């Protein structure tokens, strides 16, 4: 930007700023506009002789300085600040998008309306749908988790339990957050189950910070794991999804896994078709067979 | 004001008349890029040929109007990303602060620390605003090699804390998506403006697979009391269309046939597909194999 343009822009910005912030001293104004004191003094001198045609004192910008403090009484027709440029509109959209992450869901529609308001200012050559940010529940949950850990407070969640096929409301005290394969989990003390549980953030439909302080119970008596033996096709989706819990045996395609909930495994196997088969324990095998046969009967 | 008067009164206009004309055009362009339109009009009713230049206040003043609450949200939004916005952010904040409205800050927001945004976002938004070509070094997912890409930037999409650039990749002659975190250099923006036209009806959403609305339509029946997790997971893409005996009937949209199969099969006999036929056959095959293998 040339010096002349830069100065013209600064003068246009200076008038409404001085009007809205009366009684600032010249040094503060220079700091605000990131120029030297002498440049601001020169700008103020120029503004004092600017005005509308006629150029009598009544039509000039009414501005005075008293011991370094500036007062602007009549801005003539320069009262309003300059409109946003396209670049600034895009920057504001990005800033509001970032705010969506930090704000509770109750504010999302308000922020969304503000984004739409800015979109209406976007000229035709720029798509108003050219910048899009989807309010993401996971990021919002992670912020709530962070806050709960910092403030040492419980979190009240609504959790979708695929294994039990139910939605429950429960209070939890967070122990840690971790990431695995792009998904986020909370290890927490569940006050409903009165035991430690792991929660997949994808399955939490809502979460709010509770006023109750966090409290973690006895972690030593966790439920015993069951070892299962499975035949699994490599390169199958089942293998890709569960490889972190599978331990290869000496036989090809035979794996062992330690699981905590039988129902969870039965449901996972039910969608695996021929790519995963339970070998032991027998009762789990029988359950899969029974459920698959019942499902087949629904299609006959 | 006539041009001759501008040349005489504004500091910096010097040299030959051609040089001053070039400077004048440059200054007009710069002001236009700052949102200030210079109008050309006759300034003397008796001599219409003599044109003058003017800036109308109503053409450059800030639109829209913001109320105190909206100003509060904008101020907090700028504070959230403030550290990464250089002078652009502080200039916007300064003009918002000139509106003579006292912002009401939303107290529902709990801020830990300013959020870091991608370093290249500011340069990218400038390129999109000016419709300028950009180039950068890019490392594709799963590849060790870095390639220089030349791109006309069309738009940006944010998802799960990552930003994605959608633009025309000039060497591939196609619209591609680039994850900003895989851009390994600073983005270089060409000085030339208005280098390309945006495709008609361009929407970022259409290019980002994770933002696409699921389109695989199924009709399924769910036994009363079952499928709660399934319904909750697809809550935005479910329509209840009827009920019969112990069952409720739904239209549910999934990403594709495999997504539908994985979601439905886990419920065994409690969730039954009615349409489409291909999914029904796939499920029958799935349960047959399970039944045969678990003996």
XYZ file of C-alpha atoms in Angstrom:
595
model
C 0.000 0.000 0.000
C 1.381 3.436 -0.929
C 1.974 6.026 1.802
C -0.827 8.238 0.426
C -3.383 5.367 0.448
C -2.252 4.211 3.867
C -2.710 7.692 5.244
C -6.128 8.142 3.610
C -7.306 4.880 5.159
C -5.894 5.882 8.559
C -7.692 9.239 8.437
C -10.999 7.533 7.611
C -10.468 5.115 10.514
C -9.286 7.828 12.886
C -12.458 9.979 12.811
C -14.997 7.368 14.032
C -12.414 5.984 16.464
C -11.893 9.402 18.107
C -15.642 9.995 18.103
C -16.291 6.698 19.938
C -13.300 7.003 22.292
C -13.252 10.607 23.549
C -10.482 11.941 25.757
C -7.644 9.703 24.593
C -4.199 11.218 24.586
C -2.106 11.474 21.455
C 0.424 8.887 22.603
C -2.310 6.261 23.143
C -3.804 7.053 19.740
C -0.407 6.669 18.065
C 0.053 3.276 19.774
C -3.435 2.178 18.709
C -2.761 3.096 15.072
C 0.824 1.806 15.161
C 2.384 5.072 13.929
C 4.569 7.748 15.518
C 3.204 10.593 17.642
C 4.341 13.135 15.011
C 2.346 11.289 12.311
C -0.794 11.395 14.447
C -0.252 15.105 15.177
C 0.064 15.695 11.442
C -3.121 13.637 10.801
C -5.049 15.661 13.399
C -3.829 18.928 11.834
C -5.128 17.743 8.464
C -8.476 16.569 9.861
C -9.052 19.984 11.461
C -9.177 21.581 8.010
C -11.279 18.796 6.401
C -15.014 19.098 5.923
C -17.905 19.350 3.557
C -18.277 21.895 0.727
C -18.833 25.365 2.027
C -15.814 24.853 4.254
C -17.012 27.318 6.892
C -16.282 26.343 10.500
C -19.768 24.806 10.642
C -18.924 22.354 7.862
C -15.452 21.393 9.087
C -14.678 18.450 11.321
C -14.837 19.817 14.874
C -11.767 18.520 16.632
C -9.627 19.934 19.412
C -6.652 18.937 21.536
C -6.130 20.046 25.099
C -2.821 19.205 26.770
C -2.400 16.212 24.483
C -5.964 14.916 24.950
C -8.106 14.773 21.824
C -11.836 15.446 21.560
C -13.822 15.138 18.346
C -17.262 16.720 18.566
C -18.519 16.802 14.977
C -17.267 14.171 12.509
C -19.370 15.639 9.652
C -20.194 12.630 7.419
C -17.281 10.458 8.569
C -19.010 9.150 11.693
C -19.128 5.468 10.741
C -16.141 3.159 10.481
C -15.045 1.767 7.141
C -16.787 -1.338 5.855
C -15.096 -4.737 5.947
C -12.982 -5.817 3.002
C -13.597 -9.287 1.537
C -10.452 -10.501 3.270
C -11.669 -9.161 6.602
C -15.079 -10.795 6.143
C -13.345 -14.131 5.564
C -11.130 -13.610 8.613
C -14.189 -12.832 10.754
C -15.863 -16.008 9.524
C -12.812 -18.016 10.540
C -12.696 -16.326 13.949
C -16.403 -17.049 14.526
C -15.846 -20.637 13.388
C -13.113 -20.999 15.996
C -15.499 -19.540 18.569
C -18.043 -22.244 17.745
C -15.550 -24.767 19.078
C -15.225 -22.927 22.368
C -18.864 -22.178 22.899
C -21.634 -24.338 24.328
C -24.276 -25.626 21.842
C -26.846 -23.086 23.124
C -24.793 -20.329 21.463
C -24.355 -22.094 18.117
C -27.468 -20.712 16.444
C -26.615 -17.172 17.587
C -23.099 -17.471 16.168
C -24.557 -19.096 13.037
C -26.873 -16.092 12.519
C -23.923 -13.753 12.857
C -22.004 -15.744 10.236
C -25.049 -15.491 7.911
C -25.126 -11.742 8.489
C -21.518 -11.529 7.301
C -22.288 -13.835 4.361
C -24.846 -11.320 3.124
C -22.028 -8.804 2.776
C -19.970 -11.135 0.600
C -19.791 -9.877 -2.993
C -20.938 -12.110 -5.853
C -17.486 -13.165 -6.965
C -16.909 -14.897 -3.616
C -19.093 -17.824 -2.632
C -20.781 -17.333 0.719
C -20.466 -21.113 1.012
C -16.753 -20.893 0.247
C -15.817 -21.069 3.910
C -17.533 -23.629 5.982
C -16.911 -24.760 9.509
C -19.003 -27.484 11.012
C -19.546 -27.136 14.750
C -17.986 -30.297 15.961
C -19.353 -32.015 19.016
C -16.083 -33.871 19.609
C -14.031 -30.678 19.867
C -16.646 -29.164 22.137
C -16.607 -32.262 24.356
C -12.825 -32.162 24.535
C -12.994 -28.554 25.743
C -15.544 -29.549 28.401
C -13.269 -32.441 29.444
C -10.306 -30.086 29.660
C -12.344 -27.695 31.797
C -13.540 -30.532 34.059
C -9.977 -31.713 34.649
C -8.722 -28.173 35.336
C -11.600 -27.321 37.692
C -11.741 -30.839 39.171
C -15.500 -31.102 38.581
C -17.756 -33.935 37.437
C -19.322 -34.020 33.980
C -22.922 -34.998 33.366
C -23.242 -36.890 30.086
C -25.874 -38.505 27.939
C -24.232 -41.662 26.607
C -25.235 -44.002 23.823
C -24.296 -47.545 24.790
C -24.262 -49.621 21.579
C -23.610 -52.830 23.467
C -26.639 -52.524 25.707
C -28.548 -50.549 23.062
C -29.567 -47.828 25.480
C -29.161 -44.140 26.186
C -28.272 -43.233 29.744
C -27.611 -40.056 31.671
C -24.751 -40.361 34.103
C -22.234 -38.334 36.058
C -18.574 -39.139 35.572
C -15.273 -37.991 37.074
C -12.600 -37.809 34.393
C -9.292 -39.592 34.852
C -7.737 -38.915 31.437
C -8.445 -38.332 27.763
C -6.658 -40.315 25.067
C -6.756 -40.778 21.328
C -6.720 -44.049 19.422
C -7.037 -44.445 15.646
C -8.434 -40.926 15.284
C -11.111 -41.430 17.953
C -11.117 -39.815 21.372
C -11.895 -41.569 24.666
C -12.336 -40.611 28.292
C -11.263 -42.926 31.064
C -13.501 -41.933 33.944
C -15.080 -43.029 37.173
C -18.760 -43.604 36.377
C -20.976 -42.672 39.326
C -23.893 -44.628 37.832
C -21.996 -47.921 37.508
C -19.802 -47.029 40.490
C -16.812 -48.332 38.537
C -14.196 -47.172 36.074
C -15.461 -46.980 32.495
C -14.123 -45.877 29.136
C -16.341 -43.552 27.073
C -16.029 -43.051 23.336
C -16.634 -39.334 22.698
C -18.447 -40.203 19.456
C -21.198 -41.731 21.585
C -21.690 -38.813 23.966
C -24.648 -36.810 22.685
C -24.448 -34.083 25.318
C -22.207 -33.090 28.199
C -22.350 -30.361 30.795
C -20.079 -29.473 33.636
C -21.608 -30.453 36.974
C -21.139 -28.431 40.152
C -20.192 -31.638 42.020
C -16.479 -32.046 42.666
C -14.702 -34.874 40.913
C -14.235 -38.060 42.960
C -12.614 -41.277 41.861
C -13.478 -44.572 43.605
C -11.425 -47.710 44.122
C -9.710 -48.627 40.857
C -8.201 -51.895 42.087
C -11.258 -54.134 41.703
C -11.903 -53.877 37.982
C -14.001 -56.628 36.399
C -12.100 -59.663 35.179
C -11.352 -59.986 31.507
C -12.386 -62.989 29.404
C -9.961 -64.439 26.859
C -11.557 -65.360 23.534
C -10.107 -67.176 20.538
C -11.142 -65.960 17.106
C -10.518 -66.813 13.462
C -10.108 -63.532 11.604
C -9.348 -62.793 7.996
C -6.515 -60.370 7.631
C -7.297 -57.289 5.550
C -10.912 -57.531 6.707
C -12.653 -54.521 8.235
C -13.007 -56.445 11.487
C -9.231 -56.933 11.649
C -8.518 -53.283 10.834
C -10.969 -52.083 13.473
C -9.817 -54.333 16.312
C -6.161 -55.073 15.612
C -5.046 -53.168 18.712
C -6.685 -55.776 20.977
C -5.811 -58.860 18.876
C -2.863 -61.045 19.748
C -1.681 -63.411 17.002
C -1.232 -67.098 17.910
C 1.038 -69.623 16.201
C -1.797 -70.768 13.937
C -2.510 -68.638 10.879
C -5.560 -66.370 11.135
C -6.161 -67.371 14.765
C -6.055 -64.579 17.323
C -6.703 -64.155 21.017
C -8.288 -61.131 22.634
C -9.114 -60.142 26.187
C -12.586 -58.680 26.386
C -14.686 -57.270 29.201
C -18.191 -57.523 27.767
C -19.514 -60.618 25.981
C -22.441 -58.753 24.439
C -20.062 -56.286 22.831
C -18.185 -59.086 21.036
C -21.373 -60.850 19.906
C -22.582 -57.618 18.286
C -19.229 -56.952 16.620
C -19.102 -60.509 15.191
C -22.678 -60.214 13.904
C -21.618 -57.577 11.378
C -18.452 -59.416 10.330
C -20.058 -62.165 8.206
C -17.501 -64.752 7.145
C -14.498 -62.614 8.119
C -14.625 -63.365 11.877
C -15.623 -66.499 13.765
C -15.630 -67.292 17.476
C -13.699 -70.502 18.267
C -13.832 -70.404 22.068
C -15.515 -70.062 24.505
C -18.314 -72.281 23.299
C -21.169 -70.348 24.938
C -20.195 -67.222 23.015
C -20.141 -69.237 19.803
C -23.623 -70.547 20.562
C -24.886 -67.041 21.184
C -23.619 -65.806 17.798
C -25.142 -68.831 16.025
C -28.489 -68.334 17.781
C -28.653 -64.609 17.020
C -27.665 -65.109 13.343
C -30.307 -67.832 12.901
C -32.991 -65.652 14.490
C -32.001 -62.774 12.198
C -32.185 -65.037 9.135
C -35.682 -66.142 10.102
C -36.797 -62.496 9.893
C -35.972 -62.520 6.171
C -37.836 -65.728 5.317
C -12.807 16.913 -7.000
C -11.247 17.079 -10.476
C -8.214 14.924 -11.148
C -5.993 17.967 -11.728
C -6.911 19.213 -8.254
C -6.113 15.813 -6.730
C -2.683 15.835 -8.416
C -2.062 19.341 -7.111
C -3.247 18.869 -3.529
C -2.354 15.305 -2.598
C 1.241 14.731 -1.607
C 3.186 12.209 -3.647
C 1.846 12.962 -7.132
C 4.981 13.942 -9.030
C 6.687 13.368 -12.388
C 5.257 13.219 -15.892
C 1.507 13.215 -16.459
C 1.726 9.506 -17.509
C 3.475 8.661 -14.243
C 0.841 10.531 -12.234
C -1.951 8.765 -14.165
C -0.381 5.379 -13.296
C -0.070 6.373 -9.640
C -3.689 7.524 -9.638
C -4.926 4.211 -11.087
C -2.816 2.287 -8.547
C -4.227 4.317 -5.657
C -7.805 3.825 -6.895
C -7.199 0.027 -7.060
C -5.742 -0.005 -3.573
C -8.649 1.958 -2.145
C -11.111 -0.353 -3.920
C -9.404 -3.388 -2.361
C -9.889 -1.680 1.020
C -13.623 -1.448 0.381
C -13.647 2.173 -0.751
C -15.213 2.860 -4.142
C -14.267 6.062 -5.941
C -17.093 7.417 -8.049
C -16.635 9.446 -11.206
C -19.186 12.210 -11.795
C -19.509 15.648 -13.313
C -18.766 18.188 -10.614
C -19.966 21.243 -12.504
C -23.517 21.441 -13.932
C -22.379 23.944 -16.556
C -19.408 21.951 -17.754
C -20.511 18.285 -17.830
C -17.349 17.182 -19.628
C -15.244 18.070 -16.624
C -15.395 15.021 -14.383
C -14.544 14.850 -10.725
C -13.901 12.051 -8.242
C -15.681 11.487 -4.972
C -16.063 8.914 -2.212
C -19.613 8.693 -0.882
C -19.726 8.052 2.863
C -22.732 5.753 2.562
C -20.814 3.558 0.107
C -17.903 2.800 2.400
C -19.436 2.901 5.877
C -19.627 -0.320 7.811
C -22.545 -2.582 7.044
C -24.253 -4.368 8.644
C -25.246 -2.876 11.980
C -24.291 -4.925 14.994
C -26.070 -4.928 18.328
C -24.186 -5.033 21.638
C -24.469 -8.811 21.957
C -23.229 -9.431 18.396
C -20.330 -7.059 18.976
C -19.485 -9.038 22.109
C -19.409 -12.290 20.151
C -17.251 -10.736 17.412
C -14.827 -9.317 19.985
C -14.485 -12.656 21.756
C -14.104 -14.441 18.402
C -11.243 -12.152 17.452
C -9.679 -12.663 20.873
C -9.878 -16.459 20.419
C -7.677 -16.382 17.324
C -6.129 -12.957 17.869
C -2.522 -14.037 18.137
C -2.531 -15.493 14.656
C -4.205 -12.707 12.730
C -1.423 -10.077 12.629
C -2.552 -6.550 11.726
C -5.772 -7.686 10.031
C -7.333 -8.772 13.312
C -6.368 -5.674 15.255
C -7.625 -3.414 12.467
C -11.023 -5.125 12.459
C -11.186 -4.902 16.262
C -10.300 -1.208 16.126
C -13.151 -0.455 13.713
C -15.616 -2.489 15.767
C -14.438 -0.422 18.703
C -15.368 2.733 16.739
C -19.059 1.848 16.494
C -20.149 3.694 19.626
C -21.818 0.540 20.922
C -20.589 -1.057 24.143
C -20.205 -4.789 23.499
C -21.865 -7.274 25.841
C -19.485 -10.176 26.176
C -21.117 -13.625 26.288
C -20.392 -15.154 29.686
C -21.397 -18.649 28.515
C -17.994 -19.124 26.895
C -15.145 -20.579 28.868
C -11.819 -19.733 27.232
C -8.681 -21.513 28.327
C -6.230 -19.769 26.062
C -6.233 -18.222 22.604
C -6.783 -20.923 20.007
C -4.038 -21.492 17.495
C -5.235 -21.401 13.921
C -3.299 -22.676 10.930
C -0.504 -20.255 10.066
C -1.439 -20.332 6.397
C -5.091 -19.383 6.946
C -4.498 -15.637 6.834
C -2.573 -15.867 3.536
C -5.213 -18.216 2.126
C -8.139 -15.967 2.987
C -6.305 -13.091 1.310
C -5.764 -15.202 -1.825
C -9.436 -16.260 -1.873
C -10.546 -12.647 -1.415
C -8.295 -11.434 -4.245
C -8.804 -14.561 -6.388
C -5.040 -14.946 -6.713
C -3.102 -18.064 -7.646
C -1.092 -19.696 -4.847
C 1.660 -22.282 -4.670
C 2.979 -24.426 -1.855
C 4.750 -27.691 -1.058
C 2.378 -30.534 -0.233
C 2.870 -33.988 1.221
C 0.105 -36.378 0.316
C -1.265 -38.751 2.945
C 0.777 -41.958 3.066
C 3.532 -40.505 0.885
C 7.015 -39.393 1.883
C 7.414 -37.165 -1.162
C 6.610 -33.483 -1.237
C 5.339 -31.824 -4.401
C 4.922 -28.213 -5.420
C 1.261 -27.504 -6.163
C -0.123 -24.525 -8.041
C -3.709 -23.870 -7.086
C -6.575 -21.452 -7.646
C -8.032 -21.367 -4.106
C -11.839 -21.632 -4.107
C -12.747 -22.180 -0.457
C -11.959 -23.551 2.989
C -13.648 -26.152 5.142
C -13.073 -26.786 8.833
C -13.757 -30.130 10.460
C -12.561 -31.614 13.759
C -10.035 -28.839 14.255
C -8.433 -29.318 10.829
C -8.809 -26.990 7.880
C -9.050 -28.123 4.266
C -8.422 -26.060 1.133
C -10.599 -26.739 -1.902
C -9.163 -25.428 -5.147
C -8.275 -26.095 -8.752
C -4.961 -27.934 -8.927
C -3.477 -26.463 -12.113
C -1.111 -29.339 -12.915
C -3.927 -31.892 -12.556
C -6.590 -29.716 -14.147
C -9.074 -30.762 -11.486
C -10.587 -29.518 -8.231
C -8.764 -31.129 -5.308
C -8.856 -31.000 -1.511
C -5.700 -30.230 0.492
C -5.376 -30.675 4.230
C -3.644 -27.563 5.552
C -1.577 -29.479 8.084
C 0.059 -31.337 5.164
C 1.205 -28.106 3.517
C 4.844 -28.013 4.557
C 5.771 -24.476 3.457
C 4.346 -21.010 3.754
C 1.806 -20.388 1.035
C 3.028 -17.999 -1.657
C 0.267 -15.756 -3.017
C 0.648 -14.287 -6.522
C 0.378 -10.521 -6.659
C -1.978 -10.650 -9.640
C -5.616 -10.323 -8.580
C -8.799 -11.678 -10.191
C -6.944 -14.528 -11.908
C -9.890 -16.905 -12.077
C -13.657 -17.186 -11.863
C -15.225 -19.280 -9.121
C -17.279 -22.209 -10.518
C -20.978 -21.412 -10.499
C -22.794 -22.496 -7.306
C -19.508 -23.472 -5.663
C -19.974 -24.976 -2.195
C -17.149 -26.343 -0.054
C -19.547 -28.913 1.358
C -19.785 -30.669 -2.017
C -16.073 -31.476 -2.046
C -15.463 -32.601 1.539
C -16.516 -36.184 1.899
C -16.944 -35.951 5.689
C -19.426 -33.102 5.338
C -21.585 -34.774 2.737
C -25.083 -35.661 3.784
C -25.568 -39.435 3.802
C -27.524 -40.413 0.705
C -27.882 -44.203 0.909
C -31.589 -44.608 1.648
C -32.887 -47.609 3.554
C -36.256 -48.587 4.937
C -35.906 -50.665 8.079
C -38.121 -51.926 10.832
C -36.975 -51.850 14.434
C -38.447 -53.966 17.202
C -40.028 -51.790 19.913
C -37.491 -51.022 22.627
C -34.508 -51.866 20.377
C -32.250 -49.875 18.087
C -32.029 -46.895 20.428
C -28.320 -46.449 19.813
C -28.817 -46.781 16.051
C -31.529 -44.106 16.045
C -29.503 -41.802 18.278
C -26.415 -42.107 16.067
C -28.340 -41.232 12.893
C -30.724 -38.808 14.558
C -30.361 -36.184 11.818
C -31.020 -38.670 9.051
C -33.995 -40.626 10.378
C -37.684 -40.334 9.550
C -40.281 -42.493 11.266
C -42.737 -43.629 8.603
C -45.023 -46.108 10.321
C -45.578 -48.945 12.770
C -46.865 -52.502 12.703
C -47.483 -54.842 15.672
C -44.326 -54.916 17.754
C -42.278 -52.914 15.217
C -41.685 -49.333 14.153
C -40.811 -48.446 10.569
C -38.060 -45.930 9.684
C -36.365 -44.373 6.697
C -32.670 -44.033 7.581
C -29.874 -42.624 5.425
C -26.357 -44.073 5.601
C -23.104 -43.151 3.872
C -23.097 -46.278 1.704
C -24.122 -49.934 1.661
C -21.172 -51.046 3.833
C -21.915 -48.400 6.453
C -25.544 -49.579 6.529
C -24.584 -53.262 6.752
C -22.169 -52.710 9.661
C -24.685 -50.595 11.581
C -27.706 -52.857 11.080
C -26.174 -56.335 11.365
C -25.060 -55.819 14.965
C -28.725 -55.785 16.031
C -29.351 -59.295 14.664
C -33.076 -60.144 14.684
C -34.160 -56.802 16.201
C -33.503 -54.603 13.159
C -34.726 -55.822 9.772
C -34.108 -54.227 6.365
C -37.044 -53.879 3.984
C -35.373 -51.797 1.289
C -33.193 -51.804 -0.748
C -33.053 -55.365 -1.953
C -29.250 -55.394 -2.418
C -28.734 -54.571 1.282
C -31.305 -57.170 2.298
C -29.457 -59.836 0.284
C -26.121 -58.791 1.752
C -27.502 -59.153 5.278
C -28.977 -62.579 4.513
C -25.575 -63.661 3.158
C -23.863 -62.213 6.258
C -26.090 -64.150 8.698
C -25.919 -67.363 6.627
C -22.118 -67.351 6.792
C -22.176 -66.642 10.524
C -24.621 -69.442 11.099
C -22.561 -71.895 9.038
C -19.260 -70.941 10.660
C -20.452 -71.070 14.270
C -21.146 -74.768 14.666
